[in-house]
Amino acid sequence: MASPRFAMVAGEASGDLLAGHVLDAMRSRWPQLSAQGIGGAQMQKRGFEPWWPAEKLSVSGYAEVLKHLREILGIREQLRERLLAERPDVFIGVDAPDFNLGLEEQLRANGVKTVHFVCPSIWAWRRKRVEKLKKACDHVLCIFPFEPELLAKHGVPATYVGHPLASVIPMEPDRMAARRSLGLPLNGKVIALLPGSRASEVEALTRRFLKAAALLEKRHPDSWFVIPAVPALQSRISEIARGRKGPRHLTIVAGQSHGALAACDVAMVASGTATLEAALFKRPMVIAYRTSWLTYALMKPRQLQPWVGLPNILCGEFVVPELLQSNAKPDKLCGALDDWLTSPDRMRSVQERFRDLHARLLRDTATLATDAIEKVLAA
């Protein structure tokens, strides 16, 4: 098929990035392809036509989703009707399982082939969701090596494609080059603060991160802090920083999370994909998260493993600390960061674990994903 038509939905920054890399490989194989749906800036750079921007779906937590539920359901209904009318050759849902799986099930029931990229965390949170996958997906693209075998037990076709970030992030990042690029001091300690890519995360964590940074600066006066802000939230983060007594040495940059992680010695990171990015950069970290009490009360009983952060899940133990909800206090965050900075042997040990993890996740993700999509297209 010389010019296949793809529909895609990516609902947040991480999904937009994943989809962008795969679109590169897809366009190399099918130069005349067309792709439309819901996506962000990385997808648009590859010629994707957004019918709605990805930001419309970038909402986290039960309580937060409820505020936007009417609009989100309206978008999904409009998208479903348009896709059934125009009938793409393959629909590719990129992450966003709460939005995509229901849509995929309806499309597949009406004869549209469906691929889901990134297996939902059925091994961590929602085991029953595997039945939904079985109904919704012709194929699942998995980014962690243990997932295809798990899905095969339930009759869900799947392919391990590696994690695309493992191909993007160098095995040995150049810390000094990153510091020069961001205008950070070459000497002394640099600490990256990543309070999240969603507005709700930024509101919940930025003040706490800044207070923890101020406390840490008293212990380590040669410290410099950098916040790589999601561009859409940079002004809000800057506003919070101006209104809050934070560290004296603070740089806020638009985007450039990879540069900040390459430049830093340690990081304080909101739970999510950024924790895996920090691990791939071989940076010791403290994982933090706070959400509404309702969201946490609903999610906690569903947790199937003792870990929340991806580095701990993939390593199978608490290799980095997790400070969640009431434990995400500035003094505790500061103490956990200080533990890293004063324990060089411990830092070297976790960096070696992260090198092993990087090697396990390193595959030609975009090509392997495109190979699997091509098989679905030809079926």
Coordinates of C-alpha atoms in Angstrom, one line a residue:
M1 CA 0.0 0.0 0.0
A2 CA 1.8 3.1 -1.2
S3 CA -0.2 5.8 0.7
P4 CA -1.9 4.3 3.8
R5 CA -4.1 6.5 5.9
F6 CA -3.5 6.3 9.6
A7 CA -5.5 7.8 12.5
M8 CA -3.6 8.4 15.7
V9 CA -4.4 9.7 19.2
A10 CA -1.7 10.8 21.7
G11 CA -2.9 12.6 24.7
E12 CA 0.1 14.1 26.5
A13 CA 3.7 15.1 26.1
S14 CA 5.2 11.6 26.5
G15 CA 2.7 10.1 24.0
D16 CA 3.4 12.9 21.5
L17 CA 7.1 12.1 21.7
L18 CA 6.6 8.4 21.3
A19 CA 4.3 8.9 18.3
G20 CA 6.7 11.4 16.7
H21 CA 9.6 8.9 16.6
V22 CA 7.4 6.2 15.1
L23 CA 6.0 8.6 12.5
D24 CA 9.6 9.1 11.3
A25 CA 10.0 5.4 10.6
M26 CA 6.5 5.1 9.1
R27 CA 7.1 8.0 6.7
S28 CA 10.4 6.4 5.7
R29 CA 8.5 3.3 4.7
W30 CA 5.4 5.0 3.3
P31 CA 6.4 8.5 2.1
Q32 CA 2.9 9.3 1.0
L33 CA 1.1 8.3 4.2
S34 CA -1.4 10.6 5.8
A35 CA -2.0 10.7 9.6
Q36 CA -4.8 12.6 11.4
G37 CA -6.4 12.7 14.8
I38 CA -5.2 14.1 18.2
G39 CA -1.6 14.9 18.7
G40 CA 1.0 17.4 19.8
A41 CA 3.9 19.4 18.5
Q42 CA 6.3 16.4 17.9
M43 CA 3.7 14.7 15.7
Q44 CA 2.9 17.9 13.8
K45 CA 6.6 18.3 12.9
R46 CA 6.2 15.0 11.1
G47 CA 3.3 16.2 9.0
F48 CA 0.5 15.0 11.4
E49 CA -2.8 16.8 11.0
P50 CA -4.3 17.5 14.4
W51 CA -8.1 17.6 14.5
W52 CA -7.8 18.4 18.2
P53 CA -4.6 19.3 20.2
A54 CA -3.1 16.8 22.6
E55 CA -3.6 19.2 25.4
K56 CA -7.3 18.5 25.4
L57 CA -6.6 15.1 26.8
S58 CA -3.7 15.9 29.1
V59 CA -5.6 15.7 32.4
S60 CA -4.6 13.4 35.3
G61 CA -6.4 11.9 38.2
Y62 CA -10.0 10.9 38.8
A63 CA -11.0 14.2 40.4
E64 CA -9.3 16.2 37.8
V65 CA -10.8 14.3 34.9
L66 CA -14.3 14.8 36.3
K67 CA -14.0 18.5 35.7
H68 CA -13.3 18.0 32.0
L69 CA -15.3 14.8 31.5
R70 CA -18.1 16.3 29.4
E71 CA -15.6 17.9 26.9
I72 CA -13.4 14.8 26.7
L73 CA -16.4 12.5 26.0
G74 CA -17.7 14.9 23.4
I75 CA -14.3 14.9 21.6
R76 CA -14.2 11.1 21.6
E77 CA -17.7 10.9 20.2
Q78 CA -17.0 13.3 17.5
L79 CA -13.7 11.6 16.7
R80 CA -15.4 8.1 16.5
E81 CA -18.0 9.4 14.1
R82 CA -15.5 11.0 11.9
L83 CA -13.2 7.9 11.8
L84 CA -16.1 5.6 11.1
A85 CA -17.1 7.9 8.2
E86 CA -13.6 8.3 6.8
R87 CA -12.3 4.8 7.8
P88 CA -8.5 4.9 8.2
D89 CA -6.5 1.8 7.2
V90 CA -5.2 1.5 10.8
F91 CA -6.0 3.4 14.0
I92 CA -3.0 3.8 16.4
G93 CA -3.8 4.7 20.0
V94 CA -0.7 6.0 21.7
D95 CA -1.0 5.5 25.5
A96 CA -4.0 7.5 27.0
P97 CA -5.8 4.1 27.7
D98 CA -8.8 5.6 29.4
F99 CA -9.5 7.5 26.2
N100 CA -8.1 5.2 23.5
L101 CA -9.2 1.7 24.5
G102 CA -12.9 2.5 24.5
L103 CA -12.5 4.2 21.1
E104 CA -10.5 1.3 19.8
E105 CA -13.1 -1.2 20.8
Q106 CA -15.8 0.7 19.0
L107 CA -13.6 1.1 15.9
R108 CA -12.6 -2.5 15.8
A109 CA -16.2 -3.7 16.2
N110 CA -16.9 -1.8 13.0
G111 CA -14.0 -3.3 11.0
V112 CA -11.3 -0.7 11.6
K113 CA -7.9 -2.3 12.4
T114 CA -6.4 -1.1 15.7
V115 CA -3.0 -0.9 17.2
H116 CA -2.3 0.2 20.8
F117 CA 1.2 1.6 21.4
V118 CA 2.3 1.2 25.0
C119 CA 0.7 -1.6 27.0
P120 CA -1.3 -0.2 29.9
S121 CA 0.2 -1.0 33.3
I122 CA -1.9 -4.1 33.9
W123 CA 1.0 -5.5 35.9
A124 CA 0.9 -2.6 38.3
W125 CA -2.6 -1.2 38.6
R126 CA -5.5 -2.7 36.5
R127 CA -5.2 -6.4 35.8
K128 CA -8.8 -6.6 34.6
R129 CA -7.9 -4.2 31.8
V130 CA -6.4 -7.0 29.8
E131 CA -9.9 -8.1 28.8
K132 CA -10.5 -4.7 27.4
L133 CA -7.2 -4.9 25.4
K134 CA -8.4 -8.3 24.0
K135 CA -11.6 -6.7 22.7
A136 CA -10.1 -3.4 21.6
C137 CA -6.7 -4.2 19.9
D138 CA -5.6 -6.2 16.9
H139 CA -2.1 -5.7 18.2
V140 CA -0.3 -4.1 21.1
L141 CA 3.2 -2.6 20.9
C142 CA 5.0 -3.1 24.2
I143 CA 7.9 -1.0 25.6
F144 CA 8.9 -3.3 28.4
P145 CA 10.3 -6.8 27.7
F146 CA 8.1 -8.8 30.1
E147 CA 4.8 -7.6 28.6
P148 CA 4.2 -9.7 25.4
E149 CA 4.4 -13.0 27.3
L150 CA 1.9 -11.7 29.9
L151 CA -0.5 -10.6 27.1
A152 CA 0.0 -13.8 25.2
K153 CA -1.5 -15.7 28.2
H154 CA -4.7 -13.8 27.6
G155 CA -4.7 -14.2 23.8
V156 CA -3.6 -10.6 23.0
P157 CA -1.1 -10.4 20.1
A158 CA 1.8 -8.2 21.1
T159 CA 5.4 -7.2 20.1
Y160 CA 8.2 -5.9 22.3
V161 CA 9.6 -2.9 20.5
G162 CA 11.9 -1.6 23.3
H163 CA 11.5 1.8 24.8
P164 CA 12.1 4.6 22.3
L165 CA 13.8 6.8 24.9
A166 CA 16.5 4.2 25.2
S167 CA 17.6 5.0 21.6
V168 CA 17.4 8.8 22.1
I169 CA 19.3 9.0 25.3
P170 CA 23.1 8.3 25.1
M171 CA 24.5 5.5 27.3
E172 CA 27.0 8.0 28.7
P173 CA 25.5 11.5 28.8
D174 CA 27.9 14.5 28.5
R175 CA 27.3 16.4 31.8
M176 CA 29.7 19.3 31.1
A177 CA 28.3 19.9 27.5
A178 CA 24.8 20.0 28.9
R179 CA 25.8 22.5 31.6
R180 CA 27.4 24.7 29.0
S181 CA 24.3 24.5 26.8
L182 CA 22.0 25.6 29.6
G183 CA 24.4 28.2 31.0
L184 CA 24.8 26.3 34.3
P185 CA 27.9 26.3 36.4
L186 CA 30.5 23.7 35.4
N187 CA 31.6 23.2 39.1
G188 CA 29.4 22.5 42.1
K189 CA 26.3 20.4 42.3
V190 CA 23.4 20.8 39.9
I191 CA 20.0 19.4 40.9
A192 CA 17.2 19.1 38.3
L193 CA 13.6 19.7 39.5
L194 CA 10.9 18.1 37.3
P195 CA 7.5 18.8 38.9
G196 CA 5.5 17.3 36.1
S197 CA 4.1 17.9 32.6
R198 CA 0.5 18.5 33.6
A199 CA -1.0 21.6 35.2
S200 CA -2.4 19.6 38.1
E201 CA 1.1 18.2 38.9
V202 CA 2.8 21.6 38.6
E203 CA 0.3 23.0 41.1
A204 CA 0.7 20.1 43.5
L205 CA 4.5 19.8 43.5
T206 CA 6.3 23.0 42.4
R207 CA 6.1 24.8 45.7
R208 CA 7.2 21.7 47.6
F209 CA 10.1 21.2 45.2
L210 CA 11.2 24.8 45.6
K211 CA 11.0 24.7 49.4
A212 CA 13.0 21.4 49.4
A213 CA 15.6 23.1 47.1
A214 CA 15.9 26.0 49.5
L215 CA 16.5 23.7 52.4
L216 CA 19.1 21.7 50.4
E217 CA 20.9 24.9 49.4
K218 CA 21.5 25.6 53.0
R219 CA 23.3 22.3 53.4
H220 CA 25.1 22.6 50.0
P221 CA 25.7 26.3 49.3
D222 CA 27.4 25.4 46.0
S223 CA 24.2 23.9 44.6
W224 CA 22.4 25.2 41.5
F225 CA 18.9 24.2 40.6
V226 CA 17.3 23.9 37.2
I227 CA 13.6 23.4 36.2
P228 CA 13.0 22.3 32.6
A229 CA 9.4 23.5 32.4
V230 CA 6.9 22.2 29.8
P231 CA 6.6 25.3 27.6
A232 CA 2.9 25.7 28.1
L233 CA 3.5 25.7 31.9
Q234 CA 6.7 27.8 32.1
S235 CA 5.0 31.0 32.9
R236 CA 3.0 29.4 35.7
I237 CA 6.1 27.8 37.2
S238 CA 7.9 31.1 37.0
E239 CA 5.0 32.8 38.7
I240 CA 5.1 30.2 41.5
A241 CA 8.9 30.6 41.8
R242 CA 8.5 34.4 42.1
G243 CA 5.9 34.1 44.8
R244 CA 7.7 31.5 46.8
K245 CA 10.9 31.7 48.8
G246 CA 13.0 29.2 46.9
P247 CA 16.7 28.7 46.3
R248 CA 18.9 31.6 45.3
H249 CA 20.4 29.8 42.4
L250 CA 17.6 28.7 40.1
T251 CA 17.3 28.5 36.3
I252 CA 14.0 27.9 34.6
V253 CA 14.1 26.8 31.0
A254 CA 11.5 26.0 28.4
G255 CA 11.5 22.3 27.7
Q256 CA 15.0 20.8 27.5
S257 CA 14.3 18.2 30.2
H258 CA 16.9 16.0 28.6
G259 CA 19.5 18.7 28.8
A260 CA 18.6 19.3 32.5
L261 CA 18.9 15.6 33.3
A262 CA 22.2 15.3 31.5
A263 CA 23.5 18.3 33.4
C264 CA 22.5 17.4 36.9
D265 CA 24.0 15.3 39.6
V266 CA 20.7 14.2 41.1
A267 CA 17.1 14.9 40.3
M268 CA 13.7 15.4 42.1
V269 CA 11.0 14.1 39.7
A270 CA 7.3 13.7 39.6
S271 CA 6.2 10.1 39.2
G272 CA 5.7 9.3 35.5
T273 CA 7.8 8.9 32.3
A274 CA 10.3 11.5 33.5
T275 CA 11.5 9.0 36.1
L276 CA 12.5 6.6 33.4
E277 CA 14.2 9.4 31.5
A278 CA 16.2 10.2 34.6
A279 CA 17.2 6.5 35.0
L280 CA 18.3 6.4 31.4
F281 CA 20.4 9.4 32.0
K282 CA 21.9 7.4 34.9
R283 CA 20.9 10.1 37.5
P284 CA 20.1 9.2 41.1
M285 CA 16.7 10.6 41.9
V286 CA 13.9 11.1 44.4
I287 CA 10.4 10.3 43.1
A288 CA 7.6 12.4 44.4
Y289 CA 3.9 12.6 43.8
R290 CA 0.8 14.3 45.2
T291 CA -2.8 14.1 43.9
S292 CA -6.2 14.8 45.3
W293 CA -7.3 12.7 48.2
L294 CA -10.1 11.3 46.2
T295 CA -7.9 10.2 43.3
Y296 CA -5.4 8.6 45.7
A297 CA -8.1 6.8 47.7
L298 CA -9.5 5.3 44.5
M299 CA -6.1 4.3 43.1
K300 CA -4.4 2.9 46.2
P301 CA -6.4 -0.3 46.6
R302 CA -5.8 -1.1 42.9
Q303 CA -2.0 -1.0 43.3
L304 CA -0.6 -4.5 42.6
Q305 CA 3.1 -3.8 43.4
P306 CA 4.8 -1.9 46.2
W307 CA 6.5 0.5 43.7
V308 CA 5.0 3.5 41.8
G309 CA 8.1 4.8 40.0
L310 CA 9.1 3.1 36.8
P311 CA 12.8 2.7 37.7
N312 CA 11.8 0.7 40.8
I313 CA 9.2 -1.3 39.0
L314 CA 11.7 -2.3 36.3
C315 CA 14.4 -3.1 38.8
G316 CA 12.0 -4.9 41.1
E317 CA 13.1 -3.1 44.2
F318 CA 13.3 0.4 45.8
V319 CA 16.5 1.5 44.1
V320 CA 15.4 5.1 44.5
P321 CA 13.1 6.6 47.2
E322 CA 9.5 7.3 46.6
L323 CA 7.8 10.1 48.6
L324 CA 4.1 10.1 47.9
Q325 CA 1.1 12.1 49.2
S326 CA 1.7 13.2 52.8
N327 CA 5.3 12.0 52.6
A328 CA 6.1 14.5 49.8
K329 CA 7.1 17.1 52.3
P330 CA 9.9 19.6 51.6
D331 CA 12.0 18.4 54.6
K332 CA 11.7 14.8 53.5
L333 CA 12.4 15.6 49.9
C334 CA 15.5 17.6 51.0
G335 CA 16.7 14.7 53.2
A336 CA 16.4 12.2 50.4
L337 CA 18.3 14.3 48.0
D338 CA 21.0 15.0 50.6
D339 CA 21.3 11.2 51.1
W340 CA 22.3 10.9 47.5
L341 CA 24.7 13.8 47.5
T342 CA 26.6 12.5 50.6
S343 CA 26.7 8.9 49.5
P344 CA 29.0 8.6 46.3
D345 CA 29.3 4.9 46.5
R346 CA 25.5 4.6 46.6
M347 CA 25.2 6.9 43.6
R348 CA 27.7 4.8 41.6
S349 CA 25.8 1.6 42.5
V350 CA 22.5 2.9 41.2
Q351 CA 24.1 4.3 38.1
E352 CA 25.3 0.9 37.3
R353 CA 21.8 -0.5 37.8
F354 CA 20.5 2.1 35.4
R355 CA 23.2 1.2 32.7
D356 CA 21.9 -2.4 32.8
L357 CA 18.3 -1.2 32.6
H358 CA 19.2 1.0 29.6
A359 CA 20.8 -2.0 27.8
R360 CA 17.6 -4.1 28.3
L361 CA 15.4 -1.4 26.9
L362 CA 17.6 -0.4 23.9
R363 CA 16.0 -1.6 20.6
D364 CA 15.3 0.0 17.2
T365 CA 11.8 0.9 18.5
A366 CA 10.5 2.9 15.6
T367 CA 11.4 0.3 13.0
L368 CA 10.1 -2.6 15.1
A369 CA 6.8 -0.7 15.7
T370 CA 6.5 0.0 12.0
D371 CA 7.2 -3.6 11.2
A372 CA 4.3 -4.7 13.5
I373 CA 2.0 -1.9 12.1
E374 CA 2.8 -3.1 8.5
K375 CA 1.7 -6.7 9.5
V376 CA -1.6 -5.4 10.8
L377 CA -2.0 -3.3 7.7
A378 CA -1.5 -6.4 5.5
A379 CA -3.7 -8.7 7.5

